[in-house]
Amino acid sequence: MGVTCVCQVPVAEGKSVQQTVDMLHKKLEQLGAIKQGNFWVDCETYHATGNATGQPSKLLYVMHNSETPLSSMALFEGGPGLTADANFDVLMVKLKSHFQNAKGHKVESRGTRYRYCDFLVKIGTVAMSSSARGISVEVEYCACVIPGDCWNLIKEFMQSFLGSSTPELPAVFTNKAEGLYTPVDCMDTMSQYLELFGKVRKQQVLPGSGVR
């Protein structure tokens, strides 16, 4: 796994979600990127039950990524997080007296993977309750695991097809005690998706939002 940046891309003016996704596909293909199958990332929300302190319960997010199909990632609101095998979902069912699934809050991003030299790019439609809520872009530079050594290169590549929508350095890297020179792990990527999904949950349903 390399250094990964996940961001939300606005829907182009006068276009639908799918039309904007198609435009991004075309830009990547013009650069010479090659399709390499599909991907998905999803997130289920759980809230603690029986909180005796009277304080608001922290939410627990259970996430999955097609890049690591045998793993589940669990992140508490505000941290910490853990990585477990796929049986973690079965465990959550058994813990239903302690954690209740928040129905209707599942968010997922599905789309196409592209390979361009040492970059892996994933363009996804973010959906909630079968309605498209936005567009995610994930760019992974597979040749490096230290954000401080390659961020400028990643940013330059993203500018080639995102233009003014290119994001700044993800906060997940700058918030670490050791800063930009800490090796990345899969939780860095999932934390970025969790932040994106949180923004998407607050958005209204977009016009032309039926997921195909």
Coordinates of N, CA and C in Angstrom, one line a residue, residues 18-191:
Q18 N -23.5 11.1 -12.7 CA -23.0 10.2 -13.7 C -22.2 10.9 -14.8
Q19 N -22.8 12.0 -15.3 CA -22.1 12.7 -16.4 C -20.8 13.3 -15.9
T20 N -20.7 13.7 -14.7 CA -19.4 14.2 -14.2 C -18.4 13.1 -14.0
V21 N -18.9 11.9 -13.5 CA -18.0 10.7 -13.4 C -17.5 10.4 -14.8
D22 N -18.3 10.4 -15.8 CA -17.9 10.0 -17.2 C -16.9 11.0 -17.7
M23 N -17.0 12.3 -17.3 CA -16.0 13.3 -17.7 C -14.6 13.0 -17.1
L24 N -14.7 12.6 -15.8 CA -13.4 12.3 -15.1 C -12.8 11.0 -15.8
H25 N -13.6 10.0 -16.1 CA -13.1 8.8 -16.8 C -12.4 9.2 -18.1
K26 N -13.0 10.1 -18.9 CA -12.5 10.5 -20.2 C -11.1 11.2 -20.0
K27 N -11.0 12.1 -19.0 CA -9.8 12.8 -18.7 C -8.6 11.9 -18.4
L28 N -9.0 10.9 -17.5 CA -7.9 9.9 -17.2 C -7.5 9.1 -18.4
E29 N -8.4 8.7 -19.2 CA -8.1 7.9 -20.4 C -7.3 8.7 -21.4
Q30 N -7.6 10.0 -21.4 CA -6.8 10.8 -22.3 C -5.3 10.9 -21.9
L31 N -5.1 10.8 -20.5 CA -3.8 10.9 -20.0 C -3.0 9.6 -20.3
G32 N -3.8 8.5 -20.6 CA -3.2 7.2 -20.8 C -3.5 6.2 -19.7
A33 N -4.3 6.5 -18.8 CA -4.7 5.6 -17.7 C -5.5 4.4 -18.2
I34 N -5.3 3.2 -17.6 CA -5.9 2.0 -18.1 C -6.9 1.5 -17.1
K35 N -8.1 1.1 -17.5 CA -9.1 0.5 -16.5 C -8.6 -0.8 -16.0
Q36 N -8.7 -1.0 -14.7 CA -8.4 -2.2 -14.0 C -9.5 -2.7 -13.1
G37 N -10.6 -2.9 -13.6 CA -11.7 -3.4 -12.8 C -12.5 -2.4 -12.0
N38 N -13.2 -2.8 -11.0 CA -14.0 -2.0 -10.1 C -13.6 -2.0 -8.7
F39 N -14.1 -1.1 -7.9 CA -13.8 -1.1 -6.5 C -15.1 -0.7 -5.7
W40 N -15.0 -0.9 -4.4 CA -16.1 -0.4 -3.5 C -15.5 -0.2 -2.1
V41 N -16.1 0.8 -1.4 CA -15.8 1.1 0.0 C -17.2 1.4 0.7
D42 N -17.4 0.7 1.8 CA -18.7 1.0 2.5 C -18.5 1.3 3.9
C43 N -19.5 1.8 4.6 CA -19.5 2.2 6.0 C -20.8 2.1 6.6
E44 N -20.9 1.3 7.7 CA -22.1 1.1 8.5 C -21.9 1.8 9.8
T45 N -22.9 2.4 10.3 CA -22.8 3.2 11.6 C -23.6 2.5 12.7
Y46 N -22.9 2.5 13.8 CA -23.5 1.9 15.1 C -23.4 2.9 16.2
H47 N -24.4 2.9 17.0 CA -24.4 3.7 18.2 C -24.5 2.8 19.5
A48 N -23.8 3.2 20.5 CA -23.8 2.5 21.8 C -25.2 2.6 22.4
T49 N -25.6 1.5 23.0 CA -26.9 1.4 23.7 C -26.6 1.4 25.2
G50 N -27.6 1.8 26.0 CA -27.5 1.7 27.5 C -26.4 2.5 28.1
N51 N -26.3 3.8 27.6 CA -25.3 4.7 28.1 C -25.8 5.3 29.4
A52 N -25.1 4.9 30.5 CA -25.6 5.3 31.9 C -25.1 6.6 32.3
T53 N -24.1 7.2 31.6 CA -23.5 8.4 32.1 C -24.3 9.6 31.7
G54 N -25.2 9.5 30.8 CA -26.0 10.7 30.3 C -25.2 11.5 29.3
Q55 N -24.0 11.1 28.9 CA -23.3 11.8 27.9 C -23.6 11.2 26.5
P56 N -23.5 12.0 25.5 CA -23.8 11.5 24.1 C -22.9 10.3 23.8
S57 N -23.5 9.3 23.2 CA -22.7 8.1 22.9 C -21.8 8.3 21.7
K58 N -20.6 7.8 21.7 CA -19.7 7.9 20.5 C -20.2 6.9 19.5
L59 N -20.2 7.3 18.3 CA -20.5 6.4 17.2 C -19.4 5.5 16.8
L60 N -19.7 4.3 16.4 CA -18.8 3.3 15.9 C -19.0 3.1 14.4
Y61 N -18.0 3.2 13.6 CA -18.1 3.0 12.1 C -17.4 1.8 11.7
V62 N -18.1 0.9 11.1 CA -17.5 -0.4 10.6 C -17.4 -0.3 9.1
M63 N -16.2 -0.4 8.5 CA -15.9 -0.1 7.1 C -15.3 -1.3 6.4
H64 N -15.5 -1.4 5.1 CA -14.9 -2.4 4.3 C -14.4 -1.8 3.0
N65 N -13.4 -2.5 2.5 CA -12.7 -2.0 1.3 C -12.4 -3.2 0.3
S66 N -12.8 -3.1 -0.9 CA -12.6 -4.2 -1.8 C -11.1 -4.5 -2.0
E67 N -10.2 -3.5 -1.7 CA -8.8 -3.8 -1.8 C -8.3 -4.8 -0.7
T68 N -9.0 -4.8 0.4 CA -8.7 -5.7 1.5 C -10.0 -6.5 1.9
P69 N -10.4 -7.4 1.0 CA -11.7 -8.1 1.1 C -11.9 -9.0 2.4
L70 N -10.8 -9.4 3.0 CA -10.8 -10.3 4.1 C -10.8 -9.5 5.4
S71 N -10.8 -8.2 5.4 CA -10.7 -7.4 6.6 C -11.9 -6.5 6.8
S72 N -12.1 -6.1 8.0 CA -13.0 -5.1 8.4 C -12.3 -4.1 9.2
M73 N -12.6 -2.8 9.1 CA -12.0 -1.7 9.8 C -13.1 -1.1 10.7
A74 N -12.8 -0.9 12.0 CA -13.7 -0.3 12.9 C -13.1 1.0 13.4
L75 N -13.8 2.1 13.4 CA -13.3 3.4 13.8 C -14.3 4.0 14.8
F76 N -13.9 4.3 16.0 CA -14.7 5.1 16.9 C -14.7 6.6 16.5
E77 N -15.8 7.3 16.7 CA -15.8 8.7 16.4 C -14.8 9.4 17.2
G78 N -13.8 10.1 16.5 CA -12.7 10.7 17.2 C -11.6 9.8 17.5
G79 N -11.7 8.5 17.1 CA -10.6 7.5 17.3 C -10.9 6.8 18.6
P80 N -10.2 5.6 18.8 CA -9.2 5.0 18.0 C -9.9 4.1 16.9
G81 N -9.0 3.3 16.2 CA -9.5 2.4 15.2 C -8.8 1.1 15.3
L82 N -9.4 0.1 14.7 CA -8.8 -1.3 14.6 C -9.1 -2.0 13.3
T83 N -8.2 -2.9 13.0 CA -8.4 -3.8 11.8 C -8.6 -5.2 12.3
A84 N -9.7 -5.8 11.7 CA -10.0 -7.2 12.1 C -10.3 -8.0 10.9
D85 N -10.6 -9.3 11.0 CA -11.0 -10.1 9.9 C -12.4 -9.9 9.6
A86 N -12.9 -10.5 8.5 CA -14.3 -10.3 8.1 C -15.3 -10.8 9.1
N87 N -14.9 -11.6 10.0 CA -15.9 -12.1 11.0 C -16.3 -11.0 12.0
F88 N -15.7 -9.8 11.9 CA -16.0 -8.7 12.8 C -17.5 -8.4 12.7
D89 N -18.0 -8.5 11.4 CA -19.4 -8.2 11.2 C -20.3 -9.1 12.0
V90 N -19.9 -10.4 12.1 CA -20.7 -11.4 12.8 C -20.7 -11.0 14.3
L91 N -19.5 -10.5 14.8 CA -19.3 -10.1 16.2 C -20.3 -9.0 16.5
M92 N -20.4 -8.0 15.5 CA -21.3 -6.9 15.8 C -22.7 -7.3 16.0
V93 N -23.2 -8.3 15.3 CA -24.5 -8.8 15.4 C -24.7 -9.4 16.8
K94 N -23.7 -10.1 17.3 CA -23.7 -10.7 18.7 C -23.7 -9.6 19.7
L95 N -23.2 -8.4 19.4 CA -23.0 -7.3 20.3 C -24.2 -6.3 20.2
K96 N -25.3 -6.8 19.6 CA -26.4 -5.8 19.3 C -27.0 -5.3 20.6
S97 N -26.8 -5.9 21.7 CA -27.3 -5.4 23.0 C -26.5 -4.2 23.5
H98 N -25.3 -4.0 22.8 CA -24.4 -2.9 23.2 C -24.2 -1.9 22.1
F99 N -24.3 -2.4 20.8 CA -24.2 -1.5 19.7 C -25.3 -1.7 18.7
Q100 N -26.1 -0.7 18.4 CA -27.3 -0.8 17.6 C -26.9 -0.2 16.2
N101 N -27.2 -1.0 15.1 CA -27.0 -0.5 13.8 C -28.0 0.7 13.5
A102 N -27.4 1.8 13.0 CA -28.2 2.9 12.6 C -28.8 2.7 11.2
K103 N -30.0 2.2 11.2 CA -30.6 1.9 9.9 C -30.7 3.1 9.0
G104 N -30.5 2.9 7.7 CA -30.6 4.0 6.7 C -29.3 4.9 6.7
H105 N -28.3 4.5 7.5 CA -27.1 5.4 7.5 C -25.9 4.8 6.7
K106 N -26.1 3.6 6.0 CA -25.0 3.0 5.3 C -24.7 3.9 4.1
V107 N -23.4 4.2 3.9 CA -22.9 4.9 2.8 C -21.8 4.1 2.1
E108 N -21.8 4.2 0.8 CA -20.8 3.4 0.0 C -20.4 4.2 -1.2
S109 N -19.2 3.9 -1.6 CA -18.7 4.5 -2.9 C -18.3 3.3 -3.8
R110 N -18.8 3.3 -5.0 CA -18.5 2.3 -6.0 C -18.1 2.9 -7.3
G111 N -17.2 2.3 -8.0 CA -16.8 2.8 -9.3 C -15.7 2.1 -9.9
T112 N -14.9 2.8 -10.7 CA -13.9 2.2 -11.6 C -12.5 2.5 -11.1
R113 N -11.6 1.4 -11.2 CA -10.2 1.6 -10.9 C -9.4 1.9 -12.2
Y114 N -8.4 2.7 -12.1 CA -7.5 3.0 -13.2 C -6.1 2.9 -12.7
R115 N -5.2 2.4 -13.6 CA -3.8 2.4 -13.3 C -3.1 3.4 -14.3
Y116 N -2.2 4.2 -13.7 CA -1.4 5.1 -14.6 C 0.0 5.1 -14.0
C117 N 0.9 4.4 -14.6 CA 2.3 4.3 -14.1 C 2.2 3.8 -12.7
D118 N 2.8 4.6 -11.7 CA 2.8 4.1 -10.3 C 1.6 4.6 -9.5
F119 N 0.6 5.2 -10.2 CA -0.6 5.7 -9.6 C -1.8 4.7 -9.8
L120 N -2.6 4.5 -8.7 CA -3.8 3.8 -8.8 C -4.9 4.8 -8.5
V121 N -5.9 5.0 -9.4 CA -6.9 6.0 -9.3 C -8.3 5.3 -9.2
K122 N -9.1 5.8 -8.3 CA -10.5 5.2 -8.2 C -11.5 6.3 -8.2
I123 N -12.4 6.3 -9.2 CA -13.4 7.3 -9.3 C -14.7 6.6 -8.9
G124 N -15.4 7.1 -7.8 CA -16.5 6.4 -7.3 C -17.8 7.3 -7.1
T125 N -18.9 6.7 -7.3 CA -20.2 7.4 -7.0 C -20.6 7.1 -5.5
V126 N -20.7 8.1 -4.7 CA -21.0 7.9 -3.3 C -22.5 7.9 -3.2
A127 N -23.1 6.8 -2.6 CA -24.5 6.6 -2.5 C -24.9 6.3 -1.1
M128 N -26.2 6.8 -0.8 CA -26.8 6.5 0.5 C -28.3 6.3 0.2
S129 N -28.8 5.1 0.7 CA -30.2 4.7 0.4 C -30.5 4.7 -1.1
S130 N -29.5 4.2 -1.9 CA -29.6 4.0 -3.3 C -29.7 5.4 -4.1
S131 N -29.4 6.5 -3.4 CA -29.4 7.8 -4.1 C -27.9 8.3 -4.1
A132 N -27.5 8.8 -5.3 CA -26.2 9.3 -5.4 C -26.1 10.6 -4.6
R133 N -25.0 10.7 -3.8 CA -24.9 12.0 -3.0 C -23.6 12.7 -3.4
G134 N -22.7 12.1 -4.2 CA -21.5 12.8 -4.6 C -20.5 11.9 -5.3
I135 N -19.3 12.5 -5.5 CA -18.3 11.8 -6.2 C -17.0 11.7 -5.4
S136 N -16.4 10.5 -5.3 CA -15.2 10.4 -4.6 C -14.1 10.1 -5.5
V137 N -12.9 10.6 -5.2 CA -11.7 10.3 -6.0 C -10.6 9.9 -5.0
E138 N -10.0 8.7 -5.3 CA -8.9 8.2 -4.5 C -7.7 8.1 -5.4
V139 N -6.6 8.6 -5.0 CA -5.4 8.5 -5.7 C -4.3 7.9 -4.8
E140 N -3.7 6.8 -5.2 CA -2.7 6.2 -4.4 C -1.4 6.1 -5.2
Y141 N -0.3 6.6 -4.6 CA 1.0 6.6 -5.2 C 1.7 5.3 -4.6
C142 N 1.7 4.3 -5.4 CA 2.1 2.9 -4.9 C 3.6 2.8 -4.7
A143 N 4.4 3.7 -5.1 CA 5.9 3.6 -5.0 C 6.4 4.2 -3.8
C144 N 5.6 4.7 -2.9 CA 6.1 5.3 -1.7 C 5.1 5.2 -0.5
V145 N 5.7 5.1 0.7 CA 4.8 5.0 1.9 C 5.0 6.2 2.9
I146 N 5.8 7.2 2.5 CA 6.1 8.3 3.3 C 5.4 9.6 2.7
P147 N 4.3 10.1 3.2 CA 3.7 11.3 2.6 C 4.6 12.5 2.3
G148 N 5.5 12.8 3.2 CA 6.4 13.9 3.0 C 7.3 13.8 1.8
D149 N 7.5 12.5 1.4 CA 8.4 12.3 0.3 C 7.8 12.4 -1.1
C150 N 6.4 12.4 -1.1 CA 5.8 12.3 -2.5 C 4.5 13.1 -2.6
W151 N 4.1 13.9 -1.6 CA 2.9 14.6 -1.7 C 2.9 15.6 -2.9
N152 N 4.0 16.3 -3.1 CA 4.0 17.3 -4.3 C 3.8 16.6 -5.6
L153 N 4.3 15.4 -5.7 CA 4.1 14.6 -7.0 C 2.6 14.1 -7.1
I154 N 2.0 13.7 -6.0 CA 0.6 13.3 -6.0 C -0.2 14.5 -6.4
K155 N 0.0 15.6 -5.8 CA -0.8 16.8 -6.0 C -0.7 17.2 -7.5
E156 N 0.5 17.2 -8.0 CA 0.7 17.6 -9.5 C -0.1 16.6 -10.4
F157 N 0.0 15.3 -10.1 CA -0.8 14.4 -10.9 C -2.3 14.6 -10.8
M158 N -2.8 14.9 -9.6 CA -4.2 15.1 -9.4 C -4.7 16.4 -10.1
Q159 N -3.8 17.4 -10.2 CA -4.1 18.6 -10.9 C -4.3 18.4 -12.4
S160 N -3.7 17.3 -12.9 CA -3.8 17.0 -14.3 C -5.2 16.6 -14.8
F161 N -6.0 16.1 -13.8 CA -7.4 15.7 -14.2 C -8.4 16.3 -13.3
L162 N -8.1 16.9 -12.2 CA -9.0 17.5 -11.3 C -9.0 19.0 -11.4
G163 N -7.9 19.6 -11.9 CA -7.8 21.1 -12.0 C -8.0 21.7 -10.6
S164 N -8.9 22.7 -10.5 CA -9.1 23.5 -9.3 C -9.7 22.7 -8.2
S165 N -10.2 21.5 -8.5 CA -10.8 20.6 -7.4 C -9.7 19.8 -6.7
T166 N -8.5 20.0 -7.0 CA -7.4 19.2 -6.3 C -7.3 19.6 -4.9
P167 N -7.3 18.7 -4.0 CA -7.4 19.0 -2.5 C -6.0 19.3 -2.0
E168 N -6.0 19.9 -0.8 CA -4.8 20.1 0.0 C -4.3 18.8 0.7
L169 N -3.2 18.8 1.3 CA -2.7 17.6 2.0 C -3.7 17.1 3.0
P170 N -4.1 15.9 3.0 CA -5.1 15.4 4.0 C -4.6 15.5 5.4
A171 N -5.6 16.0 6.3 CA -5.2 16.2 7.7 C -4.8 15.0 8.4
V172 N -5.2 13.8 7.9 CA -4.8 12.5 8.6 C -3.3 12.4 8.7
F173 N -2.5 13.0 7.7 CA -1.1 12.9 7.7 C -0.5 14.0 8.6
T174 N -1.0 15.2 8.6 CA -0.4 16.3 9.4 C -0.7 16.1 10.9
N175 N -1.8 15.4 11.2 CA -2.2 15.3 12.6 C -1.3 14.2 13.4
K176 N -0.5 13.5 12.7 CA 0.3 12.5 13.4 C 1.4 13.1 14.1
A177 N 1.8 12.5 15.3 CA 2.8 13.1 16.1 C 4.2 13.3 15.4
E178 N 4.5 12.3 14.5 CA 5.7 12.3 13.8 C 5.6 13.1 12.5
G179 N 4.4 13.6 12.2 CA 4.2 14.4 11.0 C 4.2 13.6 9.7
L180 N 4.7 14.3 8.6 CA 4.6 13.7 7.3 C 5.5 12.6 7.0
Y181 N 6.4 12.3 7.9 CA 7.4 11.2 7.6 C 7.1 10.0 8.4
T182 N 5.8 9.8 8.7 CA 5.3 8.5 9.3 C 4.8 7.6 8.2
P183 N 5.2 6.4 8.1 CA 4.7 5.5 7.1 C 3.2 5.3 7.2
V184 N 2.5 5.3 6.1 CA 1.1 5.2 6.0 C 0.6 3.8 6.3
D185 N -0.7 3.6 6.6 CA -1.3 2.3 6.8 C -2.8 2.4 6.2
C186 N -3.5 1.3 6.2 CA -4.8 1.3 5.6 C -5.8 2.2 6.4
M187 N -5.6 2.4 7.7 CA -6.5 3.2 8.4 C -6.4 4.7 8.0
D188 N -5.3 5.1 7.4 CA -5.2 6.5 6.9 C -6.2 6.7 5.8
T189 N -6.3 5.7 4.9 CA -7.2 5.8 3.8 C -8.7 5.7 4.3
M190 N -9.0 4.8 5.2 CA -10.3 4.7 5.6 C -10.8 5.9 6.4
S191 N -9.9 6.5 7.2 CA -10.2 7.7 7.9 C -10.6 8.8 6.9

